[in-house]
Amino acid sequence: MTVVTRFAPSPTGFLHIGGARTALFNWLFARHHGGVFRLRIEDTDRQRSTKEAIDAIIDGLKWLGLDWDDETVFQFARAPRHAQVALEMLKQGKAYYCYTTPEELEQMREAARAAGKPMRYDGRWRDRDPKDAPPGVKPVIRLKAPTSGETVVHDKVQGEVRVSNEQLDDMILLRSDGNPTYMHSVVVDDHDMGITHVIRGDDHLTNTFRQLQIYQAMGWEPPSFAHIPLIHGPDGAKLSKRHGALGVEAYRDMGYLPEALRNYLLRLGWGHGDDEIISTEQAVQWFDLDGCGRAPSRFDFAKLDNLNGHYLRQADDARLVQEVALRLGVTGDATTEERLTIGMPGLKARAKTLKELADNARFYTLKRPLAPDDKARAQLTAEASKVLKELRGVVAGSQSWSGADLEAAARGFAKAKGIKLGQIAQPLRAALTGATTSPPIFEVMQVLGREETLGRIDDVLAGS
RNA sequence: GUCCCCAUCGUCUAGAGGCCCAGGACAUCACCCUUUCACGGUGAAGACACGGGUUCGAAUCCCGUUGGGGACGCCA
């Protein structure tokens, strides 16, 4: 049997981090089994669904590198099919019209809460003749759920979970306006789309009982279920769009690499022994539901940063140059891009994110004269200027402008003067980068080139 | 309130009765490397929530307590 999984977000917000992980797990599971991964947009909430959200979700998935198979299914377009199934259940006596008003339901809930009972619909129209229907009330269609026994979910992650049917009430399948409810649409769509494995957030575990009852009523074979624990914020509270969680595009903007986010998300709630750095190819090979944990995990930026730093150092320089140029607004500037290209190895070892990388690379793109920051300015004492001036003389006529030769020259100069290399390097760094930290300074000189280097030194000498 | 789920270092996790006075990673601290900052290397500190069982033996099984989370909509 071919494995078919799906990701079914509702387009009422961006693709948040929890959704991204759910998508990743579904994608990984499908790819691991050589199966099919499908996308279904659950846009039945016409009020809150937006085109922007749909685009954001699709862009987010693409950016993460999660490709899906077949046509994207839009749930709202299938409303007639959902209604058809509800009517079918009605005909078979598995469902019934209910004329209870929202006000009555509210009273029911109040009473239940006061009595310490579970809040549920009392089934007052279950066996009543629709002829008794009050005039002017449009009915909903409710499932005639079993009143005794229990419903059991054989969950691939959570194990066997059971609940007494007395806890469940007759849920609404079709609203009074004829539109299907989420519970109903999901079941019909998963069935029609041939979904074999439903991998989703833990928050749907208790919904599964009710969905199972629909499968039973229709005599359909239910898919396998796997409920993965939710991702929480650093404070332990649920991390979801309703709590202002960030969309994946925010992570992109913060400068995280998709492969780093994928690796991080994979390790949140899933493990493979002591392995931490896991390539996507490796993940496809290893992924299984057994590796999923059952406890919720907290989102930790420090670890994401570390992983991102790893993938940054691993990343192709040309790709990084483009990313940095884009962030610095110097795309297409040949001289600058060349500097970035030569300087990238030294730059990328020092950054955790693309944002940081761009910030650190900025001094390569700046036009003279530089505006040193406060710490750099403090380095540029009168004493330092004297050293710089002498060093300029030593270096200006140098045959080679390679980092190694420049360093050798500087070391020789320091030795002759009886000073430490740092006493030369730091003022030089301040002059050339306008900062107190940077890639190795002789490498910086090489990247900048003779003319620019001497120019930046002269700027400082002229200013003091 | 009712029901459901969960519980190992600060965080992510390994651990599926003896291999564990609990391993790895991130973060933290120290040292090394070093022209700065990083990277890298070495090391330190740091956890089985609590209480009962079961067993020759429990982080691992059972029960309870506590704590956390989730679901209870004509939202998804």
Coordinates of C-alpha atoms (C1' of nucleotides) in Angstrom, one line a residue:
Chain A
M1 CA 0.0 0.0 0.0
T2 CA 1.3 3.4 -0.9
V3 CA 1.7 5.8 2.0
V4 CA -0.3 9.0 1.5
T5 CA 0.2 11.8 4.0
R6 CA -1.1 15.4 4.0
F7 CA -0.5 18.8 5.5
A8 CA -3.8 20.6 6.1
P9 CA -3.3 24.1 7.3
S10 CA -6.1 26.6 7.6
P11 CA -5.2 29.9 5.9
T12 CA -6.1 32.2 8.7
G13 CA -2.5 33.1 9.5
F14 CA 1.0 32.4 8.3
L15 CA 2.8 29.1 8.3
H16 CA 3.9 29.0 12.0
I17 CA 6.7 27.0 13.3
G18 CA 4.4 24.2 14.7
G19 CA 2.7 23.8 11.4
A20 CA 6.1 23.8 9.6
R21 CA 7.2 20.9 11.8
T22 CA 3.9 19.0 11.2
A23 CA 4.5 19.5 7.5
L24 CA 8.1 18.4 7.7
F25 CA 7.1 15.2 9.6
N26 CA 4.4 14.4 7.0
W27 CA 6.8 15.1 4.2
L28 CA 9.6 13.0 5.7
F29 CA 7.3 10.1 6.4
A30 CA 5.9 10.1 2.9
R31 CA 9.4 10.4 1.3
H32 CA 10.8 7.8 3.6
H33 CA 8.2 5.3 2.4
G34 CA 8.3 6.4 -1.2
G35 CA 4.8 7.7 -0.8
V36 CA 2.7 10.7 -1.6
F37 CA 2.6 14.0 0.3
R38 CA -0.4 16.2 -0.3
L39 CA -1.4 19.7 0.6
R40 CA -5.0 20.6 1.5
I41 CA -6.0 24.2 2.4
E42 CA -8.7 24.2 4.9
D43 CA -10.4 27.3 4.0
T44 CA -14.0 26.6 5.1
D45 CA -13.9 29.5 7.5
R46 CA -14.8 32.1 4.9
Q47 CA -14.5 35.0 7.4
R48 CA -10.9 34.4 8.4
S49 CA -9.4 32.7 5.4
T50 CA -7.3 35.0 3.2
K51 CA -5.4 34.8 0.0
E52 CA -2.3 36.3 1.7
A53 CA -2.3 33.5 4.2
I54 CA -2.6 30.9 1.4
D55 CA 0.4 32.5 -0.3
A56 CA 2.4 32.7 2.9
I57 CA 1.8 29.0 3.6
I58 CA 2.8 28.0 0.1
D59 CA 5.8 30.3 0.1
G60 CA 6.8 29.0 3.5
L61 CA 6.6 25.3 2.4
K62 CA 8.6 26.1 -0.7
W63 CA 11.3 27.9 1.2
L64 CA 11.6 25.0 3.5
G65 CA 12.0 22.7 0.6
L66 CA 8.9 20.7 1.3
D67 CA 7.4 19.8 -2.1
W68 CA 4.0 18.2 -2.3
D69 CA 2.4 15.9 -4.9
D70 CA -0.8 16.2 -6.9
E71 CA -3.1 19.1 -7.0
T72 CA -3.6 21.2 -3.9
V73 CA -7.0 20.6 -2.5
F74 CA -9.1 23.5 -1.4
Q75 CA -11.6 22.3 1.2
F76 CA -14.2 24.9 0.6
A77 CA -14.6 23.8 -3.0
R78 CA -15.6 20.4 -1.7
A79 CA -18.5 21.6 0.5
P80 CA -21.1 20.0 -1.8
R81 CA -19.4 16.7 -1.3
H82 CA -19.4 17.2 2.4
A83 CA -23.1 18.0 2.4
Q84 CA -23.8 15.0 0.3
V85 CA -22.1 12.7 2.8
A86 CA -24.0 14.3 5.6
L87 CA -27.3 13.7 3.8
E88 CA -26.3 10.2 3.1
M89 CA -25.8 9.6 6.8
L90 CA -29.2 11.2 7.4
K91 CA -30.8 8.8 5.0
Q92 CA -29.1 5.8 6.7
G93 CA -30.3 7.0 10.1
K94 CA -26.8 7.7 11.2
A95 CA -27.5 11.4 11.6
Y96 CA -30.5 13.6 12.3
Y97 CA -31.8 17.1 12.1
C98 CA -31.5 19.2 15.3
Y99 CA -33.4 22.4 15.9
T100 CA -31.7 23.4 19.0
T101 CA -30.9 27.1 19.0
P102 CA -27.5 28.6 20.0
E103 CA -29.2 30.1 23.0
E104 CA -30.5 26.8 24.2
L105 CA -27.0 25.3 23.7
E106 CA -25.5 28.1 25.8
Q107 CA -28.0 27.3 28.6
M108 CA -27.0 23.7 28.3
R109 CA -23.4 24.5 28.8
E110 CA -24.1 26.7 31.7
A111 CA -26.1 24.1 33.4
A112 CA -23.5 21.4 32.8
R113 CA -20.7 23.6 34.1
A114 CA -22.8 24.4 37.2
A115 CA -23.5 20.7 37.8
G116 CA -19.9 19.7 37.2
K117 CA -20.8 17.6 34.2
P118 CA -19.1 17.4 30.9
M119 CA -20.3 20.1 28.6
R120 CA -22.2 18.4 25.8
Y121 CA -25.3 18.6 23.8
D122 CA -28.1 16.5 25.4
G123 CA -29.4 14.9 22.3
R124 CA -32.9 16.3 22.6
W125 CA -33.7 16.0 18.9
R126 CA -32.0 12.7 18.5
D127 CA -35.3 10.7 18.5
R128 CA -37.7 13.4 18.0
D129 CA -39.9 13.8 15.0
P130 CA -38.8 16.6 12.7
K131 CA -42.5 17.5 12.5
D132 CA -42.1 19.0 16.0
A133 CA -39.7 21.4 14.5
P134 CA -40.3 25.0 15.7
P135 CA -41.1 27.3 12.8
G136 CA -38.4 29.5 11.4
V137 CA -35.5 27.5 12.9
K138 CA -33.0 26.2 10.4
P139 CA -31.7 22.8 11.6
V140 CA -28.2 21.5 11.7
I141 CA -27.4 17.9 11.0
R142 CA -25.9 16.0 13.9
L143 CA -24.2 12.6 14.1
K144 CA -26.1 10.0 15.9
A145 CA -23.2 8.9 18.0
P146 CA -23.0 5.7 20.1
T147 CA -24.2 6.4 23.6
S148 CA -22.4 3.5 25.3
G149 CA -19.2 1.6 24.9
E150 CA -16.0 3.4 24.1
T151 CA -14.0 4.8 21.2
V152 CA -10.4 3.8 20.9
V153 CA -7.6 5.5 18.9
H154 CA -4.6 3.3 18.1
D155 CA -2.2 6.1 17.9
K156 CA 1.3 5.5 16.4
V157 CA 2.8 8.0 18.8
Q158 CA 0.6 8.2 21.8
G159 CA -0.3 4.5 21.9
E160 CA -3.8 3.3 22.6
V161 CA -6.1 6.1 23.8
R162 CA -9.6 5.4 24.8
V163 CA -12.6 7.4 25.9
S164 CA -16.1 6.4 27.1
N165 CA -18.7 7.3 24.5
E166 CA -20.7 8.9 27.3
Q167 CA -18.2 11.7 27.2
L168 CA -18.9 12.5 23.6
D169 CA -22.0 14.1 22.3
D170 CA -23.7 14.2 18.9
M171 CA -21.5 16.6 17.0
I172 CA -22.7 18.8 14.3
L173 CA -21.9 17.6 10.7
L174 CA -23.6 20.3 8.7
R175 CA -24.3 23.8 10.0
S176 CA -27.7 25.4 9.6
D177 CA -26.4 27.4 6.6
G178 CA -25.6 24.1 4.9
N179 CA -21.8 24.3 5.3
P180 CA -19.9 21.4 6.8
T181 CA -18.0 21.6 10.1
Y182 CA -14.3 21.1 10.3
M183 CA -14.7 17.7 11.9
H184 CA -16.9 16.5 9.1
S185 CA -14.9 18.0 6.2
V186 CA -11.6 16.6 7.5
V187 CA -12.9 13.0 7.6
V188 CA -14.6 13.2 4.2
D189 CA -11.5 14.8 2.6
D190 CA -9.0 12.5 4.2
H191 CA -11.1 9.5 3.0
D192 CA -11.6 10.9 -0.5
M193 CA -7.9 11.8 -0.8
G194 CA -6.9 8.4 0.2
I195 CA -4.9 9.5 3.1
T196 CA -3.3 6.5 4.9
H197 CA -1.5 8.3 7.7
V198 CA -2.7 11.4 9.5
I199 CA 0.3 13.0 11.3
R200 CA -0.8 16.1 13.1
G201 CA -0.5 18.1 16.4
D202 CA -1.4 16.7 19.7
D203 CA -4.2 19.2 20.0
H204 CA -6.2 17.0 17.6
L205 CA -6.0 13.9 19.7
T206 CA -9.3 14.3 21.4
N207 CA -10.9 15.3 18.1
T208 CA -9.9 12.0 16.7
F209 CA -12.5 10.2 18.8
R210 CA -15.3 12.1 17.2
Q211 CA -13.8 11.8 13.7
L212 CA -13.5 8.0 14.2
Q213 CA -17.2 7.9 14.9
I214 CA -17.8 9.4 11.4
Y215 CA -15.6 6.8 9.8
Q216 CA -17.6 4.2 11.7
A217 CA -21.0 5.6 10.7
M218 CA -19.9 5.7 7.0
G219 CA -18.3 2.3 7.2
W220 CA -15.0 3.7 6.0
E221 CA -11.6 2.4 6.9
P222 CA -9.9 5.0 9.1
P223 CA -6.3 6.0 8.4
S224 CA -3.5 5.5 10.9
F225 CA -3.2 8.4 13.3
A226 CA 0.0 9.8 14.8
H227 CA -0.3 12.8 17.1
I228 CA 2.9 14.5 17.7
P229 CA 3.4 16.7 20.8
L230 CA 3.1 20.5 20.4
I231 CA 5.9 22.9 20.4
H232 CA 5.8 25.3 23.3
G233 CA 7.4 28.7 23.8
P234 CA 10.3 29.2 26.2
D235 CA 7.7 29.8 28.9
G236 CA 6.1 26.4 28.3
A237 CA 2.9 27.8 26.9
K238 CA 1.5 26.6 23.6
L239 CA 3.2 28.1 20.6
S240 CA 0.6 28.8 17.9
K241 CA -0.6 31.5 15.6
R242 CA -3.2 32.4 18.2
H243 CA -0.4 33.2 20.6
G244 CA 1.5 35.3 18.2
A245 CA 4.0 32.7 17.1
L246 CA 6.2 33.7 14.2
G247 CA 5.7 32.5 10.7
V248 CA 8.6 30.8 8.9
E249 CA 9.1 33.9 6.8
A250 CA 10.1 35.6 10.0
Y251 CA 12.8 33.0 10.5
R252 CA 13.9 33.5 7.0
D253 CA 14.1 37.3 7.5
M254 CA 16.1 36.7 10.7
G255 CA 18.6 35.0 8.6
Y256 CA 18.1 31.3 9.3
L257 CA 18.8 28.8 6.5
P258 CA 16.0 26.4 5.6
E259 CA 18.3 23.4 6.0
A260 CA 19.1 24.6 9.6
L261 CA 15.5 25.1 10.4
R262 CA 14.7 21.7 9.0
N263 CA 17.3 20.0 11.1
Y264 CA 16.2 21.9 14.2
L265 CA 12.6 21.2 13.8
L266 CA 13.4 17.5 13.1
R267 CA 15.2 17.2 16.5
L268 CA 12.2 18.8 18.3
G269 CA 10.2 15.8 19.2
W270 CA 12.1 13.3 17.3
G271 CA 15.4 11.6 17.9
H272 CA 17.8 9.1 16.3
G273 CA 20.2 8.1 19.1
D274 CA 22.8 10.7 19.7
D275 CA 22.7 12.2 16.2
E276 CA 22.3 16.0 16.1
I277 CA 23.5 17.1 12.7
I278 CA 21.2 15.3 10.3
S279 CA 21.1 16.1 6.6
T280 CA 17.7 16.0 4.9
E281 CA 18.8 13.0 2.8
Q282 CA 19.7 11.2 6.0
A283 CA 16.5 12.3 7.7
V284 CA 14.4 10.8 4.8
Q285 CA 16.3 7.6 5.3
W286 CA 15.9 7.5 9.1
F287 CA 12.5 9.1 9.8
D288 CA 9.9 7.0 11.4
L289 CA 7.1 7.5 13.9
D290 CA 8.8 5.4 16.6
G291 CA 11.4 8.1 17.0
C292 CA 8.7 10.6 18.0
G293 CA 8.6 11.6 21.6
R294 CA 5.4 12.2 23.5
A295 CA 6.3 15.2 25.6
P296 CA 5.9 18.7 24.4
S297 CA 9.1 20.5 23.7
R298 CA 10.2 24.1 24.0
F299 CA 11.5 26.3 21.2
D300 CA 15.1 27.3 21.9
F301 CA 16.7 30.0 19.8
A302 CA 20.2 29.3 21.1
K303 CA 20.2 25.8 19.7
L304 CA 18.7 27.0 16.4
D305 CA 21.5 29.6 16.3
N306 CA 24.1 27.0 16.8
L307 CA 22.7 24.7 14.1
N308 CA 22.4 27.7 11.8
G309 CA 26.0 28.6 12.4
H310 CA 27.0 25.1 11.4
Y311 CA 25.1 25.1 8.2
L312 CA 26.3 28.6 7.4
R313 CA 29.9 27.4 7.6
Q314 CA 28.9 24.5 5.4
A315 CA 27.1 26.7 2.9
D316 CA 28.5 27.5 -0.5
D317 CA 30.2 30.9 -0.6
A318 CA 28.6 32.1 -3.8
R319 CA 25.2 31.5 -2.3
L320 CA 26.1 33.4 0.9
V321 CA 27.6 36.3 -1.1
Q322 CA 24.2 36.6 -2.9
E323 CA 22.3 36.5 0.4
V324 CA 24.6 39.1 2.0
A325 CA 24.6 41.4 -1.1
L326 CA 20.8 41.3 -1.1
R327 CA 20.6 42.2 2.6
L328 CA 23.2 45.0 2.2
G329 CA 21.6 46.3 -1.0
V330 CA 24.8 45.9 -3.1
T331 CA 23.7 43.3 -5.5
G332 CA 25.3 43.7 -8.9
D333 CA 28.2 45.8 -7.6
A334 CA 31.1 43.8 -9.0
T335 CA 33.9 45.2 -6.8
T336 CA 31.9 44.7 -3.7
E337 CA 30.7 41.2 -4.6
E338 CA 34.3 40.3 -5.4
R339 CA 35.4 41.5 -2.0
L340 CA 32.6 39.5 -0.4
T341 CA 33.5 36.4 -2.3
I342 CA 37.2 36.6 -1.2
G343 CA 36.3 37.5 2.3
M344 CA 33.4 35.0 2.8
P345 CA 35.4 32.1 4.3
G346 CA 36.7 34.5 7.0
L347 CA 33.3 36.0 7.4
K348 CA 31.1 32.9 7.7
A349 CA 33.0 31.4 10.5
R350 CA 32.0 34.3 12.6
A351 CA 28.2 34.4 12.2
K352 CA 25.2 32.5 13.4
T353 CA 22.7 34.0 11.0
L354 CA 22.6 35.6 7.6
K355 CA 21.7 38.9 9.3
E356 CA 24.8 38.7 11.5
L357 CA 26.8 37.7 8.5
A358 CA 25.6 40.7 6.6
D359 CA 26.2 43.0 9.5
N360 CA 29.8 41.7 9.9
A361 CA 30.4 42.0 6.2
R362 CA 29.1 45.6 5.9
F363 CA 32.6 47.2 6.3
Y364 CA 33.7 45.5 3.1
T365 CA 30.9 47.4 1.3
L366 CA 31.3 50.8 2.8
K367 CA 32.6 53.8 1.0
R368 CA 35.4 55.9 2.4
P369 CA 35.7 57.5 4.8
L370 CA 34.5 55.1 7.4
A371 CA 32.7 56.2 10.6
P372 CA 34.3 54.1 13.3
D373 CA 32.2 53.0 16.2
D374 CA 33.0 54.2 19.8
K375 CA 35.2 51.3 20.6
A376 CA 37.1 51.6 17.4
R377 CA 37.5 55.3 18.0
A378 CA 39.0 54.6 21.4
Q379 CA 41.6 52.5 19.7
L380 CA 42.7 55.3 17.5
T381 CA 44.9 57.2 19.9
A382 CA 47.7 59.5 18.9
E383 CA 50.1 56.7 19.8
A384 CA 48.2 54.3 17.5
S385 CA 48.3 56.8 14.7
K386 CA 52.1 57.0 14.9
V387 CA 52.3 53.2 14.6
L388 CA 49.8 53.2 11.7
K389 CA 51.8 55.9 9.9
E390 CA 55.0 53.9 10.2
L391 CA 53.3 50.7 9.2
R392 CA 51.8 52.4 6.2
G393 CA 55.3 53.2 5.1
V394 CA 56.5 49.7 5.6
V395 CA 53.6 48.2 3.7
A396 CA 52.9 50.7 1.0
G397 CA 55.8 49.7 -1.2
S398 CA 55.3 46.0 -0.5
Q399 CA 55.7 43.8 -3.6
S400 CA 52.9 41.4 -2.6
W401 CA 49.6 42.2 -1.2
S402 CA 48.7 38.7 0.1
G403 CA 47.6 38.3 3.7
A404 CA 50.5 36.1 4.5
D405 CA 53.1 38.5 3.2
L406 CA 51.4 41.4 4.9
E407 CA 51.3 39.6 8.2
A408 CA 55.0 38.7 7.8
A409 CA 55.8 42.3 7.2
A410 CA 53.8 43.5 10.2
R411 CA 55.4 40.9 12.4
G412 CA 58.8 42.0 11.3
F413 CA 57.9 45.6 12.0
A414 CA 56.5 44.8 15.4
K415 CA 59.6 42.9 16.3
A416 CA 61.9 45.7 15.2
K417 CA 59.8 48.2 17.2
G418 CA 59.7 45.9 20.2
I419 CA 55.9 45.9 20.4
K420 CA 53.2 43.2 20.4
L421 CA 51.4 42.4 17.2
G422 CA 48.2 43.3 18.9
Q423 CA 49.3 46.9 19.2
I424 CA 49.5 47.0 15.5
A425 CA 46.6 44.8 14.6
Q426 CA 44.0 46.5 16.7
P427 CA 44.5 50.1 15.5
L428 CA 44.7 48.7 12.0
R429 CA 41.4 46.9 12.5
A430 CA 39.8 50.1 13.8
A431 CA 41.0 52.0 10.8
L432 CA 40.1 49.4 8.2
T433 CA 36.8 48.1 9.5
G434 CA 35.6 50.8 11.9
A435 CA 35.1 48.2 14.5
T436 CA 37.1 46.2 17.1
T437 CA 36.2 42.8 15.9
S438 CA 36.5 41.4 12.4
P439 CA 38.0 38.6 10.4
P440 CA 41.8 38.3 10.6
I441 CA 43.1 41.8 9.8
F442 CA 45.7 40.8 7.2
E443 CA 43.1 38.9 5.4
V444 CA 41.0 42.0 5.5
M445 CA 43.8 44.0 3.9
Q446 CA 44.1 41.5 1.2
V447 CA 40.4 41.5 0.5
L448 CA 40.3 45.3 0.5
G449 CA 43.3 45.6 -1.8
R450 CA 46.2 48.0 -1.6
E451 CA 44.5 51.1 -2.7
E452 CA 41.4 50.8 -0.5
T453 CA 43.5 49.7 2.5
L454 CA 46.0 52.6 2.2
G455 CA 43.1 55.0 1.6
R456 CA 41.3 53.9 4.8
I457 CA 44.5 54.3 6.8
D458 CA 45.1 57.8 5.3
D459 CA 41.5 58.7 6.3
V460 CA 42.4 58.0 9.9
L461 CA 45.7 59.7 9.8
A462 CA 44.2 62.8 8.2
G463 CA 41.5 62.9 10.8
S464 CA 43.7 62.8 13.8
Chain B
rG1 C1' -15.6 21.9 35.9
rU2 C1' -15.3 17.2 32.7
rC3 C1' -12.3 14.2 29.6
rC4 C1' -7.5 13.1 27.3
rC5 C1' -2.1 13.4 27.1
rC6 C1' 2.7 14.2 29.1
rA7 C1' 6.8 14.2 33.0
rU8 C1' 15.4 12.4 32.4
rC9 C1' 20.6 18.1 33.3
rG10 C1' 18.4 25.5 32.2
rU11 C1' 16.8 23.6 26.9
rC12 C1' 16.5 19.4 23.0
rU13 C1' 17.2 14.5 23.8
rA14 C1' 19.6 8.9 24.4
rG15 C1' 17.7 5.3 27.5
rA16 C1' 12.3 0.2 25.7
rG17 C1' 14.4 -4.2 33.9
rG18 C1' 20.6 -5.3 35.0
rC19 C1' 25.4 -2.4 29.9
rC20 C1' 23.2 3.9 33.8
rC21 C1' 26.0 6.3 41.1
rA22 C1' 22.3 7.9 33.6
rG23 C1' 25.1 9.1 27.5
rG24 C1' 25.1 13.1 23.6
rA25 C1' 24.0 18.2 21.9
rC26 C1' 22.9 23.5 22.8
rA27 C1' 23.6 27.0 26.5
rU28 C1' 27.0 28.2 30.9
rC29 C1' 32.1 28.2 33.2
rA30 C1' 37.5 27.2 32.8
rC31 C1' 41.7 26.2 30.0
rC32 C1' 44.2 25.7 25.1
rC33 C1' 44.7 28.0 20.2
rU34 C1' 45.1 33.3 18.9
rU35 C1' 46.3 40.1 16.0
rU36 C1' 40.3 41.0 17.8
rC37 C1' 35.9 38.2 17.5
rA38 C1' 34.6 33.7 16.1
rC39 C1' 35.7 28.6 14.7
rG40 C1' 38.2 24.4 16.7
rG41 C1' 40.1 21.4 20.9
rU42 C1' 40.2 19.8 26.2
rG43 C1' 37.7 19.8 30.7
rA44 C1' 34.0 21.3 34.6
rA45 C1' 29.3 21.9 36.5
rG46 C1' 24.4 20.1 35.6
rA47 C1' 18.7 15.6 35.5
rC48 C1' 15.7 10.3 36.2
rA49 C1' 9.2 15.6 39.8
rC50 C1' 7.4 13.1 44.6
rG51 C1' 5.4 8.8 47.2
rG52 C1' 4.0 3.9 47.2
rG53 C1' 4.2 -0.9 45.0
rU54 C1' 5.9 -5.3 41.5
rU55 C1' 11.0 -7.5 41.0
rC56 C1' 16.9 -10.6 43.2
rG57 C1' 17.2 -5.9 40.6
rA58 C1' 13.5 0.1 38.0
rA59 C1' 14.9 6.1 34.8
rU60 C1' 12.6 2.0 32.4
rC61 C1' 6.4 -1.9 34.7
rC62 C1' 1.8 -0.6 38.0
rC63 C1' -0.9 2.8 41.3
rG64 C1' -1.4 7.5 43.6
rU65 C1' 0.2 12.7 44.3
rU66 C1' 2.1 17.0 42.3
rG67 C1' 3.2 19.8 38.1
rG68 C1' 2.6 21.0 32.9
rG69 C1' -0.2 20.7 28.4
rG70 C1' -4.4 19.8 25.3
rA71 C1' -9.7 19.2 24.1
rC72 C1' -14.6 20.3 25.4
rG73 C1' -17.9 26.0 19.4
rC74 C1' -23.2 26.1 14.0
rC75 C1' -13.4 28.0 14.8
rA76 C1' -10.0 25.2 12.3

